Amino acid sequence: MNVAVVLYTSDLRLHDHPPLRAALSSCDRVVPLFVRDRAVDAAGFAAPNRLAFLADCLADLDAGLRERGGRLVLRSGDAVAEVCALVQECDADEVHMAAGVSGYAHAREERLRAALEAEGRRLYVHEAVVTAAAPGAVLPAGSDHFAVFTPYFRRWAELPPRAPAPAPRSVRMPDGIGSDPLPRRAAVTGVSPGLARGGEREARELLVRWLRAGLSRYEDSRDDLAGDATSRLSPHLHFGTLSPAEAVHRARAAGGPGAEAFIRQICWRDFHHQVLAARPDTAVRDYRDRRDHWRTGAAAEEETEAWKEGRTGYPVVDAAMRQLRHEGWMHNRGRLLTASFLTKTLYVDWRIGARYFLDLLVDGDLANNQLNWQWVAGTGTDTRPNRVLNPVRQGLRHDPAGRYVHRWVPELAGLDAPHVHEPWRLPGPERARYAYPDRVVELAEGLDRFRRGRGAE
Ligand code: FAD
């Protein structure tokens, strides 16, 4: 009897899963393993929303494996030590896992490879599992990654499509392998009340509904804040309950302008992953140093608190920040305008905003979060680093009837559409009827501070 261990990380699914397929085809017994990695928790990634979603994903993966004759084994501790201990326990010949993109993931793979090889076992690391295309699958001449999206997209779109593989019919495990109890969502405290449910089943149902009823409208309505007309697949792509290659494949099969726009967004995800894979330091350091003198001190801290709590006095900013707290998710247009508000209007360091987003976002992802923050802050790959989104114009454009603001900012209930984005324009007595905060800063003053701080006159 030969045995393989499949180490799950950000790929919590059975469908289109190259490591599991490879293990099943080369060994007659397979042990699916997830390690609650202490180093990942210690680095601040064990935020309640993601822990609760993860509990759903692990429970669902376990259920799917049980239907096929197996089950999920959970261990906690140092990932390398736990894998090696399990390999000894079941006398496994090989370990299969998906390639990660972060500096930590690369180091973990190398440590694991060395530890296994020292004992005569092999590690197989499979590419293009957590992304549709592997970082490095397309490269510009003379560089280890693309720094500009459009040429990356052109080359990425030409890659030969990969047909998604079905889930295996059966998974046979060796006897007597112990597991820690799986975490329960109900046991996690501090979870956002409107948090979505996790798990592969949920992901697949959502994808089917999206392809049938959302995709064709996507191109026209993806920026409509109140319409909520995006796929909401991001947490599933983050935890790997949905294969990005399968999402691309099925959208391509559906066809049309909506599908093209959607595939382009999945490519943005791959784009940021290939930047992080080549430049792991950009998780914390500027991709392009703009010699910023970010504001610090009591006033900046108070304004940042107001931003976090959704009381900046700019309704569309506050609405989006309140959506984040309530759902652990925020509309992309909201992410753009709130990040611009923090980094450009308040001129506060993008790392502070990125950390806050990571504390709450269920899809909070080192590649997508840090590099989108850098893109908005102008320290990243945006070719127009000093552009500033005006929150009033953004509100009028992407929430013209004020429905998004009314949904999240009840203090402004009943206020008509243009005023709902500029309540300060109401005459005094009328303004006083709404218990809504004054603006933390006027836009012109904010812009002036940003330009002076960055030297971007
Ligand atoms: P859709 O519009 O339906 O898009 C489909 C998929 O494409 C998404 O699920 C996502 O995987 C990918 N995608 C869409 N837009 C982007 C983008 N700009 N960059 C990378 N991938 C994209 N996305 C995350 O997954 N995790 C994050 O931590 C994250 N942080 C962000 C922080 C900021 C400041 C900004 C501006 C954007 C961030 N995004 C992040 C990107 C984007 O906002 C979300 O992926 C998107 O809103 C998720 O909603 P959806 O699944 O309905 O997206």
Short mmCIF file of N, CA and C in Angstrom, two decimals, residues 105 234 338-339 357 365:
data_model
loop_
_atom_site.label_atom_id
_atom_site.label_comp_id
_atom_site.label_asym_id
_atom_site.label_seq_id
_atom_site.Cartn_x
_atom_site.Cartn_y
_atom_site.Cartn_z
N ALA A 105 4.71 31.64 2.21
CA ALA A 105 4.32 30.38 1.56
C ALA A 105 5.53 29.75 0.86
N SER A 234 -15.47 36.60 -4.32
CA SER A 234 -14.10 36.83 -3.82
C SER A 234 -13.73 35.98 -2.60
N THR A 338 -13.03 54.52 -0.58
CA THR A 338 -12.62 54.67 0.83
C THR A 338 -11.10 54.64 0.96
N ALA A 339 -10.44 53.83 0.10
CA ALA A 339 -8.97 53.77 0.16
C ALA A 339 -8.39 55.08 -0.35
N PHE A 357 -8.51 46.78 6.75
CA PHE A 357 -9.27 45.94 5.81
C PHE A 357 -9.00 44.46 6.10
N ASP A 365 -6.80 39.37 1.60
CA ASP A 365 -5.85 38.58 0.84
C ASP A 365 -4.59 39.42 0.68
#
